[in-house]
Tab-separated table of C-alpha atoms in Angstrom:
chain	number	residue	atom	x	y	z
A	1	UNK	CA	0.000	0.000	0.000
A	2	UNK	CA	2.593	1.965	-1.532
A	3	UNK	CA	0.906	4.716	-3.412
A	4	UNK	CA	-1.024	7.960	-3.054
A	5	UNK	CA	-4.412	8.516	-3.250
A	6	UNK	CA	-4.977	11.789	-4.475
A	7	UNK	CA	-8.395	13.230	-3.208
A	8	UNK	CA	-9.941	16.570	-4.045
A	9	UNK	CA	-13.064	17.761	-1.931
A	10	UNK	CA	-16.233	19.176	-3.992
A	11	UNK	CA	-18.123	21.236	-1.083
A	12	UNK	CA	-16.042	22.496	1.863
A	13	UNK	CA	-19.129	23.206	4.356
A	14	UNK	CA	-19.708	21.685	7.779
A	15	UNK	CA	-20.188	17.623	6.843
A	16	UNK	CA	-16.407	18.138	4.773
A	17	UNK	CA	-14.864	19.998	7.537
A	18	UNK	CA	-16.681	17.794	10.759
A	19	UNK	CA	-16.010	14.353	8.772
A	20	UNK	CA	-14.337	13.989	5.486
A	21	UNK	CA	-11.152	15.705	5.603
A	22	UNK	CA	-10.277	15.124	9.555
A	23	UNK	CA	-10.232	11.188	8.785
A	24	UNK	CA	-8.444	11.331	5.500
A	25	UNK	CA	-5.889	13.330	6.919
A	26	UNK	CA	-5.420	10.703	9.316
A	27	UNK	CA	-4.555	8.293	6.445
A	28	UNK	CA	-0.639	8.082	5.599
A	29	UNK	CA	-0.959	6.828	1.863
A	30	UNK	CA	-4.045	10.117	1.405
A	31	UNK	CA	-3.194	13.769	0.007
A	32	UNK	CA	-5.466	16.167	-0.316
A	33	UNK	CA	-4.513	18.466	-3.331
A	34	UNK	CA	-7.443	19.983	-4.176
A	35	UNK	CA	-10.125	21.933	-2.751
A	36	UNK	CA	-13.495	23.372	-4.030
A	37	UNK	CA	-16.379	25.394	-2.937
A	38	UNK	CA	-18.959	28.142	-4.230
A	39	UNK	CA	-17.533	30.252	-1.430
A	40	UNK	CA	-13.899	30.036	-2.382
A	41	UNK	CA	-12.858	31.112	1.513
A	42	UNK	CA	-14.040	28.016	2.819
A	43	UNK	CA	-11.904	26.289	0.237
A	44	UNK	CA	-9.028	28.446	1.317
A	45	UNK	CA	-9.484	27.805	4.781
A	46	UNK	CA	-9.542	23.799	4.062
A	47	UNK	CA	-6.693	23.586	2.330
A	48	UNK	CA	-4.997	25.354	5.000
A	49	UNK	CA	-6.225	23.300	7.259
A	50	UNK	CA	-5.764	19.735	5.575
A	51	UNK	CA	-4.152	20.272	1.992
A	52	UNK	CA	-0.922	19.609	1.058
A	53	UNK	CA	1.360	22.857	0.268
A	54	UNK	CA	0.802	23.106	-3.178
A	55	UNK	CA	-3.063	21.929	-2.951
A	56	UNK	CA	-5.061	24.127	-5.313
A	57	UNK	CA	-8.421	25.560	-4.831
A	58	UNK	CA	-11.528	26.239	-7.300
A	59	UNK	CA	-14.479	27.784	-7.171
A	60	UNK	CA	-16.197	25.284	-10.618
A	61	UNK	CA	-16.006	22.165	-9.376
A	62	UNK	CA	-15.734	20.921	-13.513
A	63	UNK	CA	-12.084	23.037	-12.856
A	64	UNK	CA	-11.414	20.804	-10.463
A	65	UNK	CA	-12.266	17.322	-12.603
A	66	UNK	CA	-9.659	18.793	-15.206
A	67	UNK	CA	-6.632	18.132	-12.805
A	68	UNK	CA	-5.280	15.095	-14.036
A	69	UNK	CA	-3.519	14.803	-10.463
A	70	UNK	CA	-6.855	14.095	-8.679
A	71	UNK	CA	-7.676	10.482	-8.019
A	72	UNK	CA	-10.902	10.558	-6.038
A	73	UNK	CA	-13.372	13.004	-5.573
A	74	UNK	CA	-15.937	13.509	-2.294
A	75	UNK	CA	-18.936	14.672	-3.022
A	76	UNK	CA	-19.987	17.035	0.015
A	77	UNK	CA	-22.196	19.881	-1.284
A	78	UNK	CA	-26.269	20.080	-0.963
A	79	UNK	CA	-28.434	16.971	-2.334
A	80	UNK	CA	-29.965	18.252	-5.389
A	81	UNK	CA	-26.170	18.713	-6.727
A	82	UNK	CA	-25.218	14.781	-5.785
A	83	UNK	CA	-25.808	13.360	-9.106
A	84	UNK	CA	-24.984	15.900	-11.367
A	85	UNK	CA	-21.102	16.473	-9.594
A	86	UNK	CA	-20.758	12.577	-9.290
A	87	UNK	CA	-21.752	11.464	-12.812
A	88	UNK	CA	-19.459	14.351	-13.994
A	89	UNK	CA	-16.348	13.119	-11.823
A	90	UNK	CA	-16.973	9.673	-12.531
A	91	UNK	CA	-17.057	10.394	-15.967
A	92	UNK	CA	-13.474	12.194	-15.282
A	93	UNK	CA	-12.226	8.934	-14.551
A	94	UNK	CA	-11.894	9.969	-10.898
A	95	UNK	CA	-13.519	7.428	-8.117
A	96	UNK	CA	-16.042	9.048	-6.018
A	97	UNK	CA	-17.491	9.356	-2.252
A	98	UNK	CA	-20.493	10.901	-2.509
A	99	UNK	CA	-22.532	12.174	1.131
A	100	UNK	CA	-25.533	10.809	1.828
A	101	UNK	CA	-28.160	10.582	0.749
A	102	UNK	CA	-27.211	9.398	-2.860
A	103	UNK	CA	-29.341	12.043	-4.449
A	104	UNK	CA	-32.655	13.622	-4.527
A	105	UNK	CA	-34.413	11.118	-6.415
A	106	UNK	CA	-34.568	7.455	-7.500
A	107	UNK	CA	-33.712	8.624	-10.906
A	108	UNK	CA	-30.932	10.367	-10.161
A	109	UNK	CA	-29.399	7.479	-8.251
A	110	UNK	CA	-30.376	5.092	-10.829
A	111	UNK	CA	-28.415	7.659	-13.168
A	112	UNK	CA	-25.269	7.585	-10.850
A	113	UNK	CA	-25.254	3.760	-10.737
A	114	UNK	CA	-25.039	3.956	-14.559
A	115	UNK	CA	-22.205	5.743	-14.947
A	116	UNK	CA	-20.075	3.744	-12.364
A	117	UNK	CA	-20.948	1.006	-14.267
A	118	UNK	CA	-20.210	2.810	-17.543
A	119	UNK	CA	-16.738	4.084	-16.397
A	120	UNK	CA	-15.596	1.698	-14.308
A	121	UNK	CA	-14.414	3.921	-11.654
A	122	UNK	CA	-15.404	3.490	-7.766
A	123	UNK	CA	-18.622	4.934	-6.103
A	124	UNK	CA	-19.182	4.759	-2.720
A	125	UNK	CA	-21.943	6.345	-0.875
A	126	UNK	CA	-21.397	7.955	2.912
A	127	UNK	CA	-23.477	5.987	5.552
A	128	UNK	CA	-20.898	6.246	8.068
A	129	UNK	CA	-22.953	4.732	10.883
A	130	UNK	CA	-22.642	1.321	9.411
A	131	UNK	CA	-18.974	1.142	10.503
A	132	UNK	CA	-19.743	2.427	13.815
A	133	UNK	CA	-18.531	-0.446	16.326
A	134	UNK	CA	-21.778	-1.294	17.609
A	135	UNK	CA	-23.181	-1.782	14.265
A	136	UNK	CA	-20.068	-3.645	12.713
A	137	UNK	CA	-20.523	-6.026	15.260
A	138	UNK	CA	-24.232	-6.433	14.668
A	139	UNK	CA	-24.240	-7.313	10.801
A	140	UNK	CA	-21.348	-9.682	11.844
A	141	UNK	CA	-23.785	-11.195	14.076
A	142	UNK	CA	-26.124	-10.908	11.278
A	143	UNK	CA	-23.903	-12.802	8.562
A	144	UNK	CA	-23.183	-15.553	11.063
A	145	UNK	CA	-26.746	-15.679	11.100
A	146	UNK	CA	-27.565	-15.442	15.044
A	147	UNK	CA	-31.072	-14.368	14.365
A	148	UNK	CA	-32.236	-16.729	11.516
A	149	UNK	CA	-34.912	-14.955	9.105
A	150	UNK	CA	-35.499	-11.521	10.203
A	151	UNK	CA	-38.676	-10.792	9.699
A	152	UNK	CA	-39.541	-7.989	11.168
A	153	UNK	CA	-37.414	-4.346	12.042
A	154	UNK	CA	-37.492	-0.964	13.387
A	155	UNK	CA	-35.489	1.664	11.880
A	156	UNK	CA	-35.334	4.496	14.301
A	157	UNK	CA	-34.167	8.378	13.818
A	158	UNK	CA	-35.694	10.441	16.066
A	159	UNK	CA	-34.952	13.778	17.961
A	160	UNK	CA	-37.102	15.586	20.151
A	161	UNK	CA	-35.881	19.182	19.052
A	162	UNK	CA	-32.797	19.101	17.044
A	163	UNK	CA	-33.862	20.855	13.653
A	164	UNK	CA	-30.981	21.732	11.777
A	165	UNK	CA	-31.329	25.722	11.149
A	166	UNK	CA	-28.241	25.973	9.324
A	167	UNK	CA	-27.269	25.812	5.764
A	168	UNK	CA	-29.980	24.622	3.108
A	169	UNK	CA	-31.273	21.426	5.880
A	170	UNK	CA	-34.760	23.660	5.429
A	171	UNK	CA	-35.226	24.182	1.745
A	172	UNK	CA	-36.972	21.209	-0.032
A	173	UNK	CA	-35.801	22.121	-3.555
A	174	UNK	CA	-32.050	21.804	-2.292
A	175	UNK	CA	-32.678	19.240	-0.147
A	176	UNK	CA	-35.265	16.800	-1.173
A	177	UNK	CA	-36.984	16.665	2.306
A	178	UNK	CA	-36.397	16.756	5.952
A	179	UNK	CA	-36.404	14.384	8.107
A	180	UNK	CA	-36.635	11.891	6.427
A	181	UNK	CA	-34.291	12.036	3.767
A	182	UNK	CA	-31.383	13.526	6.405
A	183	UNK	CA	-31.502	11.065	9.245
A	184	UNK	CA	-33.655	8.467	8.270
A	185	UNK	CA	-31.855	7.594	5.477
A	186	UNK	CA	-29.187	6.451	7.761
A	187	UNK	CA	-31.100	4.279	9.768
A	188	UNK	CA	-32.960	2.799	6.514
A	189	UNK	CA	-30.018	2.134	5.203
A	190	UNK	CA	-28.207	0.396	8.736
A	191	UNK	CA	-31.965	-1.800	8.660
A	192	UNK	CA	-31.717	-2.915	5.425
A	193	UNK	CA	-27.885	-3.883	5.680
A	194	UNK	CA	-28.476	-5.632	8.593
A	195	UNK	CA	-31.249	-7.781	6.905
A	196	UNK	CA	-29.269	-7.999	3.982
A	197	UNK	CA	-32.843	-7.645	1.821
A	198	UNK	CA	-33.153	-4.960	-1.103
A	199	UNK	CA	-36.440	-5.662	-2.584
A	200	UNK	CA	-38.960	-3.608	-1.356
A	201	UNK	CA	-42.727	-4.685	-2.383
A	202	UNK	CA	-45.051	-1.879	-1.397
A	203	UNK	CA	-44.412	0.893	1.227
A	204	UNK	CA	-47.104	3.205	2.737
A	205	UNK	CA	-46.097	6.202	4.528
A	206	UNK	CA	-46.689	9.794	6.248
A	207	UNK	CA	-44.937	12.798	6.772
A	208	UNK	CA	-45.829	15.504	8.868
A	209	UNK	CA	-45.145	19.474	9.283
A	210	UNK	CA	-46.518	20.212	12.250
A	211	UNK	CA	-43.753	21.209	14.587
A	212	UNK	CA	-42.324	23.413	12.349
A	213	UNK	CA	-45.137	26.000	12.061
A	214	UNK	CA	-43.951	26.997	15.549
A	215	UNK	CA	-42.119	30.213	16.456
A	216	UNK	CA	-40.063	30.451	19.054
A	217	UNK	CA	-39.669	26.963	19.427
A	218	UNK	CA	-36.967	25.294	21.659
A	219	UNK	CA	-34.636	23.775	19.751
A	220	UNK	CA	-30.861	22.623	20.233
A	221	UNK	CA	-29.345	25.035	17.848
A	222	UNK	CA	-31.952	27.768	18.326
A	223	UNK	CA	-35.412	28.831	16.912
A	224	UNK	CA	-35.759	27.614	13.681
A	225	UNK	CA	-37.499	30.253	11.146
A	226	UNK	CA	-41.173	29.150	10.209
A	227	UNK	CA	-41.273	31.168	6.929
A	228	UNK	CA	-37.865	29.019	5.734
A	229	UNK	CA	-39.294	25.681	7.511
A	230	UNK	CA	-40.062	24.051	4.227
A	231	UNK	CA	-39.723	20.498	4.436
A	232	UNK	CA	-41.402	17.884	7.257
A	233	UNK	CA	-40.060	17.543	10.438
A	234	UNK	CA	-41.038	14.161	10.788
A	235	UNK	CA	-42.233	11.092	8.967
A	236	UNK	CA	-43.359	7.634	9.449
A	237	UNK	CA	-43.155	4.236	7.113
A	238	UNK	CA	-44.280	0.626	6.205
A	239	UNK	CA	-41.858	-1.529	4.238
A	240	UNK	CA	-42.931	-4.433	3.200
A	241	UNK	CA	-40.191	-6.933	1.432
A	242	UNK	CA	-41.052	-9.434	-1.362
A	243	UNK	CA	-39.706	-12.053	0.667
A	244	UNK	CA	-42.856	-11.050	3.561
A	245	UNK	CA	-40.229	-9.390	5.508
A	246	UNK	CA	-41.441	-5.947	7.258
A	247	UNK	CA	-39.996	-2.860	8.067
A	248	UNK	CA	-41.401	0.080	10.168
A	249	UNK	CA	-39.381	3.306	9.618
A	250	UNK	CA	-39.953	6.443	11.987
A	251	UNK	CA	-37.910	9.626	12.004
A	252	UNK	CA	-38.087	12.970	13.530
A	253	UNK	CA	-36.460	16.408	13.741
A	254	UNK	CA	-39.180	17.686	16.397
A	255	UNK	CA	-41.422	15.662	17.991
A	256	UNK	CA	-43.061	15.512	21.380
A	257	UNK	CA	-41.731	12.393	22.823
A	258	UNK	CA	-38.742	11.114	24.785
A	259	UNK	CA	-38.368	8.062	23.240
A	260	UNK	CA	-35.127	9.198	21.029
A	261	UNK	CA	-32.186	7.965	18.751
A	262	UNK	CA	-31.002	7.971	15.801
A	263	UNK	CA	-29.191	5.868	12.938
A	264	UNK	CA	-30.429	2.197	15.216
A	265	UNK	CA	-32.210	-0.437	14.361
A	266	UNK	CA	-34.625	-3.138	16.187
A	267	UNK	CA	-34.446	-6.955	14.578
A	268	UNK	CA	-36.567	-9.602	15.384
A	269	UNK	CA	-35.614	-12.580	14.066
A	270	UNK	CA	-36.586	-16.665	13.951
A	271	UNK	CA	-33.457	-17.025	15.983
A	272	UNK	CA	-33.075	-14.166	17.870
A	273	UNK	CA	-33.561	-10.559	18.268
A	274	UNK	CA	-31.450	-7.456	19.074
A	275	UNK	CA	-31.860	-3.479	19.961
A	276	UNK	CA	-29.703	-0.449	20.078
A	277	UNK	CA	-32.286	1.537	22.844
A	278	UNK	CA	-29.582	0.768	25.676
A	279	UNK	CA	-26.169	-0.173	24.106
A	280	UNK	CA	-25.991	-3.144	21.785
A	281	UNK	CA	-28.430	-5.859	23.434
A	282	UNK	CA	-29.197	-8.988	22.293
A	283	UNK	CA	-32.075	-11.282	22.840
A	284	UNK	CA	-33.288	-14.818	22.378
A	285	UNK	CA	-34.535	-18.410	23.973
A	286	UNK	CA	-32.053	-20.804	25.516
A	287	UNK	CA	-32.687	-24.314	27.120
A	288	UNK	CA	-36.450	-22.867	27.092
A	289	UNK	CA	-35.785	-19.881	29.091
A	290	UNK	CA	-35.178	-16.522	27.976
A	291	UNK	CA	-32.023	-14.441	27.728
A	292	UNK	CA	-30.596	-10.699	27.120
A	293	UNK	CA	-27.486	-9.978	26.577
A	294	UNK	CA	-25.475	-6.500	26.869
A	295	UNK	CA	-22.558	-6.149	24.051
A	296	UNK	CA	-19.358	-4.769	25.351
A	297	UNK	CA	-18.594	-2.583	22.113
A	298	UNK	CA	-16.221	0.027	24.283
A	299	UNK	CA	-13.426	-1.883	25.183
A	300	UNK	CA	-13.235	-0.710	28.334
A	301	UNK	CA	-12.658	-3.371	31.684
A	302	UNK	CA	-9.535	-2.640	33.013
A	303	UNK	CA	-9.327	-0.002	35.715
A	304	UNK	CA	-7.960	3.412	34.889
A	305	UNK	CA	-7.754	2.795	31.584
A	306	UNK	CA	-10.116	3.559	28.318
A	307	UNK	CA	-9.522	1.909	25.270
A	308	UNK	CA	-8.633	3.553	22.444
A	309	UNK	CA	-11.414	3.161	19.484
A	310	UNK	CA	-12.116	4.280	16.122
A	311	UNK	CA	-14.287	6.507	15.277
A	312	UNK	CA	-17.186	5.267	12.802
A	313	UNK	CA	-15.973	8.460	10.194
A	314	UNK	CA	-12.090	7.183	10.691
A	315	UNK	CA	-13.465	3.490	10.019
A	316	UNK	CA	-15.357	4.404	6.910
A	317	UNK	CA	-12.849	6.415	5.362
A	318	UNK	CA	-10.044	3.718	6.023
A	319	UNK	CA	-11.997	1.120	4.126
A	320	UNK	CA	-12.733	3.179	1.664
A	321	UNK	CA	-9.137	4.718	1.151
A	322	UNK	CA	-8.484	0.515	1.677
A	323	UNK	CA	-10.853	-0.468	-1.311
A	324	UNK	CA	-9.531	1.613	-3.625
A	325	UNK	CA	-5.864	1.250	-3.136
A	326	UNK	CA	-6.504	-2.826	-3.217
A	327	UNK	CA	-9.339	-2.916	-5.901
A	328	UNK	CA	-12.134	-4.499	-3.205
A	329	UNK	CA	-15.560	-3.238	-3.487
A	330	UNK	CA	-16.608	-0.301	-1.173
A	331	UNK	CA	-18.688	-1.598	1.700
A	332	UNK	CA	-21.212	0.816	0.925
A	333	UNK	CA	-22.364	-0.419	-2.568
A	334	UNK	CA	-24.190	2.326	-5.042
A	335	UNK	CA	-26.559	-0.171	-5.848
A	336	UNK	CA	-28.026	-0.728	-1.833
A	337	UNK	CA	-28.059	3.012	-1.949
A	338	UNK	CA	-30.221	3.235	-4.996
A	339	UNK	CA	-32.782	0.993	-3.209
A	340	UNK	CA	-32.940	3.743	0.514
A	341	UNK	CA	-33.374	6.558	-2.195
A	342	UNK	CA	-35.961	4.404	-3.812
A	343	UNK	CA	-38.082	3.471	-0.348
A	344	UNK	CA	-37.413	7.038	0.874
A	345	UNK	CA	-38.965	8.941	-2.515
A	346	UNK	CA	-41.847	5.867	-2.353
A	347	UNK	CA	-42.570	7.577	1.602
A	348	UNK	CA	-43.277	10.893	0.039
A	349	UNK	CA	-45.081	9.793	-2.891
A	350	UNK	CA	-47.289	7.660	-0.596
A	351	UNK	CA	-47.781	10.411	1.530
A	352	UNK	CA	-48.326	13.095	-1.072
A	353	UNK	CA	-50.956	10.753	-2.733
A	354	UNK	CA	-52.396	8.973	0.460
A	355	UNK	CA	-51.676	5.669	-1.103
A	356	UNK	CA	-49.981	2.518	-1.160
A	357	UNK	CA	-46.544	2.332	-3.237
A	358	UNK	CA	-45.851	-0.509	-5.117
A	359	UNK	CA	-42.399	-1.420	-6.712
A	360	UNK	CA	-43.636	-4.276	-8.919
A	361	UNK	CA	-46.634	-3.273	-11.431
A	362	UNK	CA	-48.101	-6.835	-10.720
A	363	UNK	CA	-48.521	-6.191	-7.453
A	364	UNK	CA	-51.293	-3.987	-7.464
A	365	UNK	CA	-54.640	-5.242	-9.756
A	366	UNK	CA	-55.747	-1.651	-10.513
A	367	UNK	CA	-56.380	-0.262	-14.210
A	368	UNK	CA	-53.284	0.988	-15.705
A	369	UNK	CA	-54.912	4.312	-15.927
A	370	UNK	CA	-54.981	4.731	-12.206
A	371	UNK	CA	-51.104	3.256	-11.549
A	372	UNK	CA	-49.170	5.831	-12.674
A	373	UNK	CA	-48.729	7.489	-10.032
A	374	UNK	CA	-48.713	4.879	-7.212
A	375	UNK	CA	-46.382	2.567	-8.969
A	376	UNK	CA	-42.519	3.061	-9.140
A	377	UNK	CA	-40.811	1.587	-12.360
């Protein structure tokens, strides 16, 4: 693991600065070299902070693609630009990280998924939580198969008051959506991994703007702005697989409860069961009695001493960095990422329309003339 990877960072706002460029930095056989952002002091100020001397900063990202020197690209800039920037740097022969979520729409994804193919170039898609240490041990629990056929999960995101008030988090043409599309995508995406099941069947879902017509209201990083409040602040699903298997989905920004968390998962399976309300616990039947378990993910147990542990963003981009300079496939693949876009635009349709989603036109005996909308191609 000789050689340089040569990254240059599209979008040099908070998730670049707070994730991206502190763990590649970290990363002995990384460089960043190039930098790029509408406002050209924040790519100033990152390639102070984490480029090499002679990095170069842009304010056209398509300047950026025509540096021959640049090996990967991350994607870090608002959702409605994820597909257009990624297509363009894949098809720039430069490998790509693109932030979650994948992009605004299904189409768009399916469109991104194309041109890795096309290109043959590396796309990767950032669901950090997956390799947080809780839930890498989880899915290895899950591939050993501890909890035979899971049949049935939770996928939980949900804040009491914690609306984003920053940036463009507010503004649905930017963004896509609340919610839904910002936190829930994570734990959609954690729930489906775990389950290791990408065919949806049908999905029915809500999504609410309640909270946000407030003024005034508490909030961790202060009153949010009705007038710019645009997208829901919380929204609720039904996922049912093809193979029977179902998934209920709830996610909040605001919400009057104090039953909170975010990017976890609940599995119940044939075998076995396990929760992330209280640490990693597992469940099950043994000798015909039943049993919980508490997973020690810290590593702590020795007095005076804390062990050292990886963060989930250090993890991801390690394996990333690792996948590219050994030609494995990202553990993120773009083509499970299609399939959270896919359920997550099938939640707003259903609630938009008040109906049932269906992914498979057979599923749903209705006359053609009354599927368009309800069905997803």
């Amino acid at each position: 693991m000789s050689k340089k990877i040569r990254i240059g960072i599209i979008g040099c706002g908070g998730i670049a600065n707070g994730k991206h460029m502190p763990s590649l930095s970290k990363i002995d056989e990384v460089e960043l070299i190039a930098f790029c952002d509408i406002e050209e002091e924040r790519a100033i100020k990152a390639a102070r902070d984490f480029g090499t001397a002679d990095a170069k900063v842009y304010i056209d990202y398509k300047e950026l693609l025509q540096n021959e020197d640049v090996d990967v690209v991350h994607v870090c800039t608002p959702n409605h630009s994820h597909a257009e920037i990624t297509i363009d740097s894949l098809e720039a022969d430069k490998h790509v990280m693109c932030e979650k979520p994948m992009a605004k729409t299904s189409a768009d994804a399916r469109r991104m998924v194309d041109a890795a193919k096309r290109t043959g170039k590396k796309l990767t898609i950032g669901y950090q939580y997956r390799f947080r240490a809780d839930s890498w041990h989880l899915h290895k629990l899950c591939e050993r198969g501890d909890f035979g056929d899971i049949y049935y999960a939770r996928a939980h995101a949900i804040r009491r008051r914690a609306v984003p008030t920053w940036g463009v988090f507010l503004d649905e043409e930017k963004q896509g959506g609340g919610s839904l599309i910002d936190i829930g995508t994570h734990s959609l995406d954690m729930t489906l991994w775990m389950m290791n099941n990408y065919e949806p069947k049908a999905v029915l879902g809500t999504t609410f703007h309640k909270l946000g017509q407030k003024k005034d209201a508490a909030n961790a990083w202060g009153s949010w702005d009705p007038d710019k409040f645009k997208v829901e602040d919380s929204a609720f699903g039904m996922i049912t697989m093809k193979n029977g298997a179902t998934i209920s989905l709830e996610t909040s920004w605001a919400l009057n409860t104090l039953h909170t968390g975010e990017a976890r998962c609940t599995l119940c399976g044939t075998e076995g069961g396990a929760d992330m309300h209280d640490g990693l616990r597992i469940n099950g039947e043994d000798l015909g009695k039943l049993y919980t378990n508490q997973i020690q993910i810290d590593g702590k147990g020795v007095a005076f001493y804390d062990a050292d542990q990886e963060s989930d963003a250090d993890h991801e981009a390690r394996l990333w960095i690792d996948a590219l300079l050994n030609d494995k496939e990202p553990v993120v693949k773009p083509e499970q990422a299609l399939v959270v876009t896919e359920i997550l635009e099938a939640i707003y349709e259903s609630a938009r329309t008040g109906q049932a989603v269906y992914f498979d036109d057979n599923e749903k005996e209705v006359p053609d003339e009354k599927r368009t909308d309800q069905v997803l191609q």
